[in-house]
């Protein structure tokens, strides 16, 4: 066994720790009084983390009709707005935690001839006794209270004037675009020795210092547009129940005749009182209690 070598204390390295200590001791945590919580991997833990970022109600599918403007007769102020229309928006089915791991409402709009629908889709619509829909989309909700009765028609009165919504749509596709149009590059000089490269991107990387490669995420020419865009906190100016029209303040993504998903904004207070039906289980048990 090797003998233990004793080193004098003055030869040991000294590690100085200088810090300012509070006279009142350590206070509570700023964001979490009980300390950081342990992240769980279960479905219940995932739903708990998403509880504050999921709306209480389902949304609706709308067709973008175009933009216009409204004027205030008293002040003369002009407000640009977007007009969307709800065309036979109906609840098709539900997604539950027990079967799918989360809560969601499947909503469809429009109409499609049964001969133009695939047999699996036609069987899905037939199972829930809903006419074939041209467009179908899902809306996540917080819990089972947001599950509307299957077959319920969603009209513009589902949204309240003055509330805020999030509008999601696919923006216009521009095809293959260069660096100046896609990323706003300045371009090369118009003269002074530049020949035939006025709109060229220029260098894409180093020769040796950067590893002789192009870094991931480099802004270059490529396909522009066509991706999902969400415009948050859009105010509802007015609704028309007879024509199925909802007027939104400002502009939203997507071309005219495109599909727009509208749902309660998650960064604004939810409508009070929330216009919600009873859960699907309570509706089937007590149909007279439903509004």
PDB file of C-alpha atoms in Angstrom:
ATOM      1  CA  UNK A   1       0.000   0.000   0.000  1.00  0.00           C
ATOM      2  CA  UNK A   2       1.409   3.414  -1.018  1.00  0.00           C
ATOM      3  CA  UNK A   3       2.152   5.741   1.864  1.00  0.00           C
ATOM      4  CA  UNK A   4       0.145   8.928   2.077  1.00  0.00           C
ATOM      5  CA  UNK A   5       2.221  12.014   1.314  1.00  0.00           C
ATOM      6  CA  UNK A   6       1.334  14.981   3.482  1.00  0.00           C
ATOM      7  CA  UNK A   7       1.668  18.377   1.766  1.00  0.00           C
ATOM      8  CA  UNK A   8       1.997  21.504   3.883  1.00  0.00           C
ATOM      9  CA  UNK A   9      -1.065  23.721   3.879  1.00  0.00           C
ATOM     10  CA  UNK A  10       0.793  26.777   2.590  1.00  0.00           C
ATOM     11  CA  UNK A  11       1.787  24.809  -0.534  1.00  0.00           C
ATOM     12  CA  UNK A  12      -1.805  23.906  -1.422  1.00  0.00           C
ATOM     13  CA  UNK A  13      -3.501  26.065  -4.147  1.00  0.00           C
ATOM     14  CA  UNK A  14      -5.829  28.634  -2.675  1.00  0.00           C
ATOM     15  CA  UNK A  15      -9.238  29.108  -4.334  1.00  0.00           C
ATOM     16  CA  UNK A  16     -10.778  32.430  -3.447  1.00  0.00           C
ATOM     17  CA  UNK A  17     -14.563  32.759  -3.601  1.00  0.00           C
ATOM     18  CA  UNK A  18     -15.735  36.335  -3.409  1.00  0.00           C
ATOM     19  CA  UNK A  19     -19.426  37.080  -3.446  1.00  0.00           C
ATOM     20  CA  UNK A  20     -21.869  39.579  -1.982  1.00  0.00           C
ATOM     21  CA  UNK A  21     -24.260  38.001   0.458  1.00  0.00           C
ATOM     22  CA  UNK A  22     -27.638  39.458   1.310  1.00  0.00           C
ATOM     23  CA  UNK A  23     -28.196  40.671   4.865  1.00  0.00           C
ATOM     24  CA  UNK A  24     -31.741  39.280   4.853  1.00  0.00           C
ATOM     25  CA  UNK A  25     -30.904  35.823   3.618  1.00  0.00           C
ATOM     26  CA  UNK A  26     -32.035  34.151   0.445  1.00  0.00           C
ATOM     27  CA  UNK A  27     -35.479  35.148  -0.706  1.00  0.00           C
ATOM     28  CA  UNK A  28     -38.050  33.037  -2.518  1.00  0.00           C
ATOM     29  CA  UNK A  29     -37.630  32.052  -6.138  1.00  0.00           C
ATOM     30  CA  UNK A  30     -38.865  34.645  -8.575  1.00  0.00           C
ATOM     31  CA  UNK A  31     -40.746  32.368 -10.940  1.00  0.00           C
ATOM     32  CA  UNK A  32     -41.375  29.234  -8.913  1.00  0.00           C
ATOM     33  CA  UNK A  33     -41.680  29.364  -5.119  1.00  0.00           C
ATOM     34  CA  UNK A  34     -41.339  25.620  -4.721  1.00  0.00           C
ATOM     35  CA  UNK A  35     -38.277  25.284  -6.934  1.00  0.00           C
ATOM     36  CA  UNK A  36     -38.018  23.865 -10.429  1.00  0.00           C
ATOM     37  CA  UNK A  37     -40.411  21.016 -11.063  1.00  0.00           C
ATOM     38  CA  UNK A  38     -39.338  17.726 -12.540  1.00  0.00           C
ATOM     39  CA  UNK A  39     -40.455  17.278 -16.117  1.00  0.00           C
ATOM     40  CA  UNK A  40     -42.537  14.182 -16.580  1.00  0.00           C
ATOM     41  CA  UNK A  41     -42.780  11.998 -19.658  1.00  0.00           C
ATOM     42  CA  UNK A  42     -46.387  10.917 -19.244  1.00  0.00           C
ATOM     43  CA  UNK A  43     -49.382  12.142 -21.219  1.00  0.00           C
ATOM     44  CA  UNK A  44     -50.780  13.823 -18.122  1.00  0.00           C
ATOM     45  CA  UNK A  45     -47.567  15.790 -17.650  1.00  0.00           C
ATOM     46  CA  UNK A  46     -47.572  16.841 -21.316  1.00  0.00           C
ATOM     47  CA  UNK A  47     -51.175  18.035 -21.066  1.00  0.00           C
ATOM     48  CA  UNK A  48     -50.356  19.944 -17.888  1.00  0.00           C
ATOM     49  CA  UNK A  49     -47.508  21.796 -19.621  1.00  0.00           C
ATOM     50  CA  UNK A  50     -49.813  22.715 -22.519  1.00  0.00           C
ATOM     51  CA  UNK A  51     -52.712  23.748 -20.275  1.00  0.00           C
ATOM     52  CA  UNK A  52     -51.859  27.458 -20.335  1.00  0.00           C
ATOM     53  CA  UNK A  53     -51.266  27.608 -24.098  1.00  0.00           C
ATOM     54  CA  UNK A  54     -54.396  25.832 -25.341  1.00  0.00           C
ATOM     55  CA  UNK A  55     -57.698  27.640 -25.946  1.00  0.00           C
ATOM     56  CA  UNK A  56     -60.838  26.622 -24.114  1.00  0.00           C
ATOM     57  CA  UNK A  57     -62.980  26.528 -27.260  1.00  0.00           C
ATOM     58  CA  UNK A  58     -62.638  25.143 -30.739  1.00  0.00           C
ATOM     59  CA  UNK A  59     -62.087  27.325 -33.771  1.00  0.00           C
ATOM     60  CA  UNK A  60     -63.655  27.525 -37.208  1.00  0.00           C
ATOM     61  CA  UNK A  61     -62.643  27.205 -40.850  1.00  0.00           C
ATOM     62  CA  UNK A  62     -63.267  30.246 -43.015  1.00  0.00           C
ATOM     63  CA  UNK A  63     -62.718  31.230 -46.643  1.00  0.00           C
ATOM     64  CA  UNK A  64     -60.808  34.437 -47.270  1.00  0.00           C
ATOM     65  CA  UNK A  65     -62.861  36.669 -49.567  1.00  0.00           C
ATOM     66  CA  UNK A  66     -60.562  39.696 -49.754  1.00  0.00           C
ATOM     67  CA  UNK A  67     -59.690  43.001 -48.108  1.00  0.00           C
ATOM     68  CA  UNK A  68     -61.663  46.202 -47.788  1.00  0.00           C
ATOM     69  CA  UNK A  69     -61.890  49.149 -45.402  1.00  0.00           C
ATOM     70  CA  UNK A  70     -64.443  50.542 -42.992  1.00  0.00           C
ATOM     71  CA  UNK A  71     -64.816  54.190 -42.027  1.00  0.00           C
ATOM     72  CA  UNK A  72     -65.851  55.668 -38.728  1.00  0.00           C
ATOM     73  CA  UNK A  73     -68.677  58.129 -39.530  1.00  0.00           C
ATOM     74  CA  UNK A  74     -67.817  60.321 -36.535  1.00  0.00           C
ATOM     75  CA  UNK A  75     -64.031  60.619 -36.850  1.00  0.00           C
ATOM     76  CA  UNK A  76     -63.580  59.619 -40.489  1.00  0.00           C
ATOM     77  CA  UNK A  77     -60.852  57.161 -39.532  1.00  0.00           C
ATOM     78  CA  UNK A  78     -60.181  54.464 -42.107  1.00  0.00           C
ATOM     79  CA  UNK A  79     -59.567  50.931 -40.825  1.00  0.00           C
ATOM     80  CA  UNK A  80     -58.331  48.227 -43.233  1.00  0.00           C
ATOM     81  CA  UNK A  81     -59.957  44.852 -42.699  1.00  0.00           C
ATOM     82  CA  UNK A  82     -60.187  41.342 -44.096  1.00  0.00           C
ATOM     83  CA  UNK A  83     -63.490  39.627 -44.877  1.00  0.00           C
ATOM     84  CA  UNK A  84     -63.784  35.866 -44.312  1.00  0.00           C
ATOM     85  CA  UNK A  85     -66.849  33.694 -44.778  1.00  0.00           C
ATOM     86  CA  UNK A  86     -67.946  30.580 -42.883  1.00  0.00           C
ATOM     87  CA  UNK A  87     -69.427  28.044 -45.328  1.00  0.00           C
ATOM     88  CA  UNK A  88     -71.343  25.224 -43.616  1.00  0.00           C
ATOM     89  CA  UNK A  89     -68.774  24.811 -40.858  1.00  0.00           C
ATOM     90  CA  UNK A  90     -69.654  21.689 -38.900  1.00  0.00           C
ATOM     91  CA  UNK A  91     -68.106  19.529 -36.173  1.00  0.00           C
ATOM     92  CA  UNK A  92     -67.073  16.189 -37.689  1.00  0.00           C
ATOM     93  CA  UNK A  93     -65.458  14.211 -34.847  1.00  0.00           C
ATOM     94  CA  UNK A  94     -63.538  14.374 -31.565  1.00  0.00           C
ATOM     95  CA  UNK A  95     -60.057  13.475 -30.339  1.00  0.00           C
ATOM     96  CA  UNK A  96     -59.865  12.410 -26.680  1.00  0.00           C
ATOM     97  CA  UNK A  97     -57.060  11.637 -24.256  1.00  0.00           C
ATOM     98  CA  UNK A  98     -58.247   8.085 -23.761  1.00  0.00           C
ATOM     99  CA  UNK A  99     -58.048   7.180 -27.455  1.00  0.00           C
ATOM    100  CA  UNK A 100     -55.620   9.683 -29.011  1.00  0.00           C
ATOM    101  CA  UNK A 101     -53.667  11.237 -26.140  1.00  0.00           C
ATOM    102  CA  UNK A 102     -55.027  14.783 -26.454  1.00  0.00           C
ATOM    103  CA  UNK A 103     -58.239  16.756 -26.821  1.00  0.00           C
ATOM    104  CA  UNK A 104     -59.167  18.181 -30.212  1.00  0.00           C
ATOM    105  CA  UNK A 105     -62.194  18.941 -32.342  1.00  0.00           C
ATOM    106  CA  UNK A 106     -62.236  18.020 -36.031  1.00  0.00           C
ATOM    107  CA  UNK A 107     -64.084  20.656 -38.035  1.00  0.00           C
ATOM    108  CA  UNK A 108     -65.054  20.604 -41.698  1.00  0.00           C
ATOM    109  CA  UNK A 109     -66.388  23.232 -44.086  1.00  0.00           C
ATOM    110  CA  UNK A 110     -67.894  23.366 -47.550  1.00  0.00           C
ATOM    111  CA  UNK A 111     -69.386  20.415 -49.390  1.00  0.00           C
ATOM    112  CA  UNK A 112     -68.012  17.734 -51.667  1.00  0.00           C
ATOM    113  CA  UNK A 113     -69.847  15.294 -53.901  1.00  0.00           C
ATOM    114  CA  UNK A 114     -69.708  11.745 -52.516  1.00  0.00           C
ATOM    115  CA  UNK A 115     -68.376  10.419 -55.839  1.00  0.00           C
ATOM    116  CA  UNK A 116     -65.285  12.627 -55.417  1.00  0.00           C
ATOM    117  CA  UNK A 117     -64.508  11.415 -51.891  1.00  0.00           C
ATOM    118  CA  UNK A 118     -62.365   8.369 -51.159  1.00  0.00           C
ATOM    119  CA  UNK A 119     -64.072   5.443 -49.484  1.00  0.00           C
ATOM    120  CA  UNK A 120     -62.155   5.747 -46.175  1.00  0.00           C
ATOM    121  CA  UNK A 121     -63.116   9.425 -45.927  1.00  0.00           C
ATOM    122  CA  UNK A 122     -66.701   8.694 -46.969  1.00  0.00           C
ATOM    123  CA  UNK A 123     -66.924   6.033 -44.274  1.00  0.00           C
ATOM    124  CA  UNK A 124     -65.583   8.515 -41.722  1.00  0.00           C
ATOM    125  CA  UNK A 125     -68.263  11.078 -42.608  1.00  0.00           C
ATOM    126  CA  UNK A 126     -70.978   8.421 -42.723  1.00  0.00           C
ATOM    127  CA  UNK A 127     -69.999   7.084 -39.300  1.00  0.00           C
ATOM    128  CA  UNK A 128     -70.576  10.494 -37.716  1.00  0.00           C
ATOM    129  CA  UNK A 129     -73.662  11.265 -39.877  1.00  0.00           C
ATOM    130  CA  UNK A 130     -72.077  14.366 -41.444  1.00  0.00           C
ATOM    131  CA  UNK A 131     -72.137  15.345 -45.103  1.00  0.00           C
ATOM    132  CA  UNK A 132     -68.782  15.105 -46.949  1.00  0.00           C
ATOM    133  CA  UNK A 133     -66.682  18.212 -46.379  1.00  0.00           C
ATOM    134  CA  UNK A 134     -64.264  19.808 -48.826  1.00  0.00           C
ATOM    135  CA  UNK A 135     -61.853  20.957 -46.112  1.00  0.00           C
ATOM    136  CA  UNK A 136     -61.205  19.337 -42.722  1.00  0.00           C
ATOM    137  CA  UNK A 137     -58.961  20.594 -39.935  1.00  0.00           C
ATOM    138  CA  UNK A 138     -58.261  19.955 -36.251  1.00  0.00           C
ATOM    139  CA  UNK A 139     -58.403  22.440 -33.383  1.00  0.00           C
ATOM    140  CA  UNK A 140     -56.706  21.571 -30.089  1.00  0.00           C
ATOM    141  CA  UNK A 141     -58.658  22.383 -26.937  1.00  0.00           C
ATOM    142  CA  UNK A 142     -57.682  22.363 -23.272  1.00  0.00           C
ATOM    143  CA  UNK A 143     -60.043  19.699 -21.912  1.00  0.00           C
ATOM    144  CA  UNK A 144     -63.280  17.840 -22.571  1.00  0.00           C
ATOM    145  CA  UNK A 145     -65.329  20.989 -21.985  1.00  0.00           C
ATOM    146  CA  UNK A 146     -64.278  22.239 -25.403  1.00  0.00           C
ATOM    147  CA  UNK A 147     -65.639  19.187 -27.243  1.00  0.00           C
ATOM    148  CA  UNK A 148     -68.747  20.339 -29.071  1.00  0.00           C
ATOM    149  CA  UNK A 149     -71.487  17.969 -30.072  1.00  0.00           C
ATOM    150  CA  UNK A 150     -70.798  16.167 -33.351  1.00  0.00           C
ATOM    151  CA  UNK A 151     -72.862  17.697 -36.142  1.00  0.00           C
ATOM    152  CA  UNK A 152     -73.111  21.157 -34.539  1.00  0.00           C
ATOM    153  CA  UNK A 153     -73.002  24.045 -37.025  1.00  0.00           C
ATOM    154  CA  UNK A 154     -70.536  26.819 -36.145  1.00  0.00           C
ATOM    155  CA  UNK A 155     -71.792  30.231 -37.250  1.00  0.00           C
ATOM    156  CA  UNK A 156     -70.263  33.727 -37.013  1.00  0.00           C
ATOM    157  CA  UNK A 157     -72.046  34.206 -33.684  1.00  0.00           C
ATOM    158  CA  UNK A 158     -69.481  31.795 -32.235  1.00  0.00           C
ATOM    159  CA  UNK A 159     -67.120  34.790 -32.159  1.00  0.00           C
ATOM    160  CA  UNK A 160     -67.849  38.005 -30.311  1.00  0.00           C
ATOM    161  CA  UNK A 161     -67.288  41.497 -31.689  1.00  0.00           C
ATOM    162  CA  UNK A 162     -64.206  42.972 -30.057  1.00  0.00           C
ATOM    163  CA  UNK A 163     -62.533  39.695 -29.128  1.00  0.00           C
ATOM    164  CA  UNK A 164     -59.123  38.638 -30.458  1.00  0.00           C
ATOM    165  CA  UNK A 165     -58.357  35.557 -32.529  1.00  0.00           C
ATOM    166  CA  UNK A 166     -55.342  33.875 -34.108  1.00  0.00           C
ATOM    167  CA  UNK A 167     -55.594  33.440 -37.896  1.00  0.00           C
ATOM    168  CA  UNK A 168     -53.566  30.635 -39.490  1.00  0.00           C
ATOM    169  CA  UNK A 169     -53.214  30.120 -43.229  1.00  0.00           C
ATOM    170  CA  UNK A 170     -50.726  29.117 -45.892  1.00  0.00           C
ATOM    171  CA  UNK A 171     -49.116  32.225 -47.350  1.00  0.00           C
ATOM    172  CA  UNK A 172     -48.828  32.826 -51.082  1.00  0.00           C
ATOM    173  CA  UNK A 173     -46.237  30.662 -52.826  1.00  0.00           C
ATOM    174  CA  UNK A 174     -43.725  32.659 -54.895  1.00  0.00           C
ATOM    175  CA  UNK A 175     -41.829  29.736 -56.401  1.00  0.00           C
ATOM    176  CA  UNK A 176     -38.042  29.734 -56.753  1.00  0.00           C
ATOM    177  CA  UNK A 177     -36.743  33.205 -55.865  1.00  0.00           C
ATOM    178  CA  UNK A 178     -33.304  34.783 -55.673  1.00  0.00           C
ATOM    179  CA  UNK A 179     -31.545  36.173 -52.650  1.00  0.00           C
ATOM    180  CA  UNK A 180     -32.681  39.765 -53.192  1.00  0.00           C
ATOM    181  CA  UNK A 181     -36.379  38.918 -53.325  1.00  0.00           C
ATOM    182  CA  UNK A 182     -36.326  36.116 -50.773  1.00  0.00           C
ATOM    183  CA  UNK A 183     -34.104  37.652 -48.083  1.00  0.00           C
ATOM    184  CA  UNK A 184     -33.905  41.328 -49.037  1.00  0.00           C
ATOM    185  CA  UNK A 185     -30.233  41.329 -50.059  1.00  0.00           C
ATOM    186  CA  UNK A 186     -28.883  44.642 -51.296  1.00  0.00           C
ATOM    187  CA  UNK A 187     -27.287  43.155 -54.414  1.00  0.00           C
ATOM    188  CA  UNK A 188     -24.042  44.049 -56.177  1.00  0.00           C
ATOM    189  CA  UNK A 189     -23.189  47.570 -57.429  1.00  0.00           C
ATOM    190  CA  UNK A 190     -24.847  48.697 -60.629  1.00  0.00           C
ATOM    191  CA  UNK A 191     -21.536  49.729 -62.191  1.00  0.00           C
ATOM    192  CA  UNK A 192     -17.817  50.092 -61.365  1.00  0.00           C
ATOM    193  CA  UNK A 193     -16.568  46.839 -62.742  1.00  0.00           C
ATOM    194  CA  UNK A 194     -19.563  44.588 -62.002  1.00  0.00           C
ATOM    195  CA  UNK A 195     -20.570  42.551 -65.019  1.00  0.00           C
ATOM    196  CA  UNK A 196     -23.730  40.416 -65.197  1.00  0.00           C
ATOM    197  CA  UNK A 197     -23.842  39.837 -61.417  1.00  0.00           C
ATOM    198  CA  UNK A 198     -25.926  42.792 -60.235  1.00  0.00           C
ATOM    199  CA  UNK A 199     -28.526  40.598 -58.510  1.00  0.00           C
ATOM    200  CA  UNK A 200     -26.203  37.733 -57.608  1.00  0.00           C
ATOM    201  CA  UNK A 201     -25.971  36.536 -54.011  1.00  0.00           C
ATOM    202  CA  UNK A 202     -22.191  36.778 -53.752  1.00  0.00           C
ATOM    203  CA  UNK A 203     -19.990  34.632 -51.560  1.00  0.00           C
ATOM    204  CA  UNK A 204     -21.566  31.677 -49.754  1.00  0.00           C
ATOM    205  CA  UNK A 205     -18.736  30.998 -47.289  1.00  0.00           C
ATOM    206  CA  UNK A 206     -14.997  30.935 -46.620  1.00  0.00           C
ATOM    207  CA  UNK A 207     -12.347  28.980 -48.480  1.00  0.00           C
ATOM    208  CA  UNK A 208     -10.272  27.681 -45.578  1.00  0.00           C
ATOM    209  CA  UNK A 209     -11.076  29.486 -42.334  1.00  0.00           C
ATOM    210  CA  UNK A 210     -14.645  28.197 -42.153  1.00  0.00           C
ATOM    211  CA  UNK A 211     -13.898  24.600 -42.996  1.00  0.00           C
ATOM    212  CA  UNK A 212     -14.374  24.903 -46.771  1.00  0.00           C
ATOM    213  CA  UNK A 213     -18.090  24.395 -46.541  1.00  0.00           C
ATOM    214  CA  UNK A 214     -21.405  26.233 -46.550  1.00  0.00           C
ATOM    215  CA  UNK A 215     -22.853  26.641 -43.074  1.00  0.00           C
ATOM    216  CA  UNK A 216     -26.301  25.173 -42.385  1.00  0.00           C
ATOM    217  CA  UNK A 217     -29.037  27.782 -42.547  1.00  0.00           C
ATOM    218  CA  UNK A 218     -27.171  30.039 -44.984  1.00  0.00           C
ATOM    219  CA  UNK A 219     -29.524  32.477 -46.675  1.00  0.00           C
ATOM    220  CA  UNK A 220     -29.492  31.566 -50.347  1.00  0.00           C
ATOM    221  CA  UNK A 221     -31.833  31.422 -53.307  1.00  0.00           C
ATOM    222  CA  UNK A 222     -34.632  28.867 -53.041  1.00  0.00           C
ATOM    223  CA  UNK A 223     -38.347  28.297 -52.816  1.00  0.00           C
ATOM    224  CA  UNK A 224     -40.141  31.264 -51.286  1.00  0.00           C
ATOM    225  CA  UNK A 225     -43.526  31.296 -49.558  1.00  0.00           C
ATOM    226  CA  UNK A 226     -46.084  28.535 -49.246  1.00  0.00           C
ATOM    227  CA  UNK A 227     -45.496  27.928 -45.527  1.00  0.00           C
ATOM    228  CA  UNK A 228     -47.817  28.156 -42.553  1.00  0.00           C
ATOM    229  CA  UNK A 229     -48.189  31.683 -41.154  1.00  0.00           C
ATOM    230  CA  UNK A 230     -50.010  32.628 -37.950  1.00  0.00           C
ATOM    231  CA  UNK A 231     -51.152  36.216 -37.367  1.00  0.00           C
ATOM    232  CA  UNK A 232     -51.855  36.614 -33.667  1.00  0.00           C
ATOM    233  CA  UNK A 233     -54.211  38.934 -31.802  1.00  0.00           C
ATOM    234  CA  UNK A 234     -56.474  39.869 -34.713  1.00  0.00           C
ATOM    235  CA  UNK A 235     -59.509  41.830 -33.576  1.00  0.00           C
ATOM    236  CA  UNK A 236     -62.990  40.989 -34.816  1.00  0.00           C
ATOM    237  CA  UNK A 237     -64.719  44.143 -36.032  1.00  0.00           C
ATOM    238  CA  UNK A 238     -68.136  42.770 -36.968  1.00  0.00           C
ATOM    239  CA  UNK A 239     -70.077  39.627 -37.865  1.00  0.00           C
ATOM    240  CA  UNK A 240     -73.015  38.903 -40.160  1.00  0.00           C
ATOM    241  CA  UNK A 241     -75.039  35.848 -39.164  1.00  0.00           C
ATOM    242  CA  UNK A 242     -77.188  35.801 -42.328  1.00  0.00           C
ATOM    243  CA  UNK A 243     -74.286  35.920 -44.808  1.00  0.00           C
ATOM    244  CA  UNK A 244     -71.836  34.002 -42.629  1.00  0.00           C
ATOM    245  CA  UNK A 245     -69.260  36.809 -42.694  1.00  0.00           C
ATOM    246  CA  UNK A 246     -66.638  37.721 -40.105  1.00  0.00           C
ATOM    247  CA  UNK A 247     -64.682  40.978 -40.529  1.00  0.00           C
ATOM    248  CA  UNK A 248     -61.130  40.980 -39.119  1.00  0.00           C
ATOM    249  CA  UNK A 249     -58.977  44.034 -38.468  1.00  0.00           C
ATOM    250  CA  UNK A 250     -55.909  44.318 -40.689  1.00  0.00           C
ATOM    251  CA  UNK A 251     -54.462  41.726 -43.031  1.00  0.00           C
ATOM    252  CA  UNK A 252     -53.912  37.991 -42.661  1.00  0.00           C
ATOM    253  CA  UNK A 253     -51.839  35.510 -44.611  1.00  0.00           C
ATOM    254  CA  UNK A 254     -52.999  33.613 -47.668  1.00  0.00           C
ATOM    255  CA  UNK A 255     -54.540  34.359 -51.069  1.00  0.00           C
ATOM    256  CA  UNK A 256     -58.181  35.055 -51.743  1.00  0.00           C
ATOM    257  CA  UNK A 257     -60.382  31.923 -51.698  1.00  0.00           C
ATOM    258  CA  UNK A 258     -57.867  30.318 -49.341  1.00  0.00           C
ATOM    259  CA  UNK A 259     -58.718  28.484 -46.132  1.00  0.00           C
ATOM    260  CA  UNK A 260     -58.108  30.285 -42.842  1.00  0.00           C
ATOM    261  CA  UNK A 261     -58.189  28.691 -39.376  1.00  0.00           C
ATOM    262  CA  UNK A 262     -59.639  31.069 -36.781  1.00  0.00           C
ATOM    263  CA  UNK A 263     -59.424  30.335 -33.059  1.00  0.00           C
ATOM    264  CA  UNK A 264     -59.426  32.308 -29.803  1.00  0.00           C
ATOM    265  CA  UNK A 265     -56.118  34.110 -29.242  1.00  0.00           C
ATOM    266  CA  UNK A 266     -53.923  32.461 -26.614  1.00  0.00           C
ATOM    267  CA  UNK A 267     -52.168  35.729 -25.687  1.00  0.00           C
ATOM    268  CA  UNK A 268     -55.374  37.612 -24.947  1.00  0.00           C
ATOM    269  CA  UNK A 269     -58.128  37.011 -22.379  1.00  0.00           C
ATOM    270  CA  UNK A 270     -60.671  34.489 -23.536  1.00  0.00           C
ATOM    271  CA  UNK A 271     -64.199  35.740 -24.276  1.00  0.00           C
ATOM    272  CA  UNK A 272     -66.162  36.310 -21.078  1.00  0.00           C
ATOM    273  CA  UNK A 273     -68.476  34.618 -20.593  1.00  0.00           C
ATOM    274  CA  UNK A 274     -67.080  31.905 -22.920  1.00  0.00           C
ATOM    275  CA  UNK A 275     -69.612  30.704 -25.454  1.00  0.00           C
ATOM    276  CA  UNK A 276     -69.262  26.996 -24.839  1.00  0.00           C
ATOM    277  CA  UNK A 277     -71.636  24.075 -24.947  1.00  0.00           C
ATOM    278  CA  UNK A 278     -71.719  21.233 -22.503  1.00  0.00           C
ATOM    279  CA  UNK A 279     -69.323  18.316 -23.065  1.00  0.00           C
ATOM    280  CA  UNK A 280     -70.414  15.683 -25.521  1.00  0.00           C
ATOM    281  CA  UNK A 281     -71.135  13.184 -22.713  1.00  0.00           C
ATOM    282  CA  UNK A 282     -73.432  15.613 -20.902  1.00  0.00           C
ATOM    283  CA  UNK A 283     -75.188  16.582 -24.134  1.00  0.00           C
ATOM    284  CA  UNK A 284     -76.003  12.977 -24.957  1.00  0.00           C
ATOM    285  CA  UNK A 285     -77.232  12.364 -21.393  1.00  0.00           C
ATOM    286  CA  UNK A 286     -79.232  15.601 -20.991  1.00  0.00           C
ATOM    287  CA  UNK A 287     -80.124  16.986 -24.413  1.00  0.00           C
ATOM    288  CA  UNK A 288     -82.519  19.534 -22.914  1.00  0.00           C
ATOM    289  CA  UNK A 289     -79.681  21.306 -21.072  1.00  0.00           C
ATOM    290  CA  UNK A 290     -77.852  22.202 -24.260  1.00  0.00           C
ATOM    291  CA  UNK A 291     -78.430  25.783 -25.528  1.00  0.00           C
TER     292      UNK A 291
END
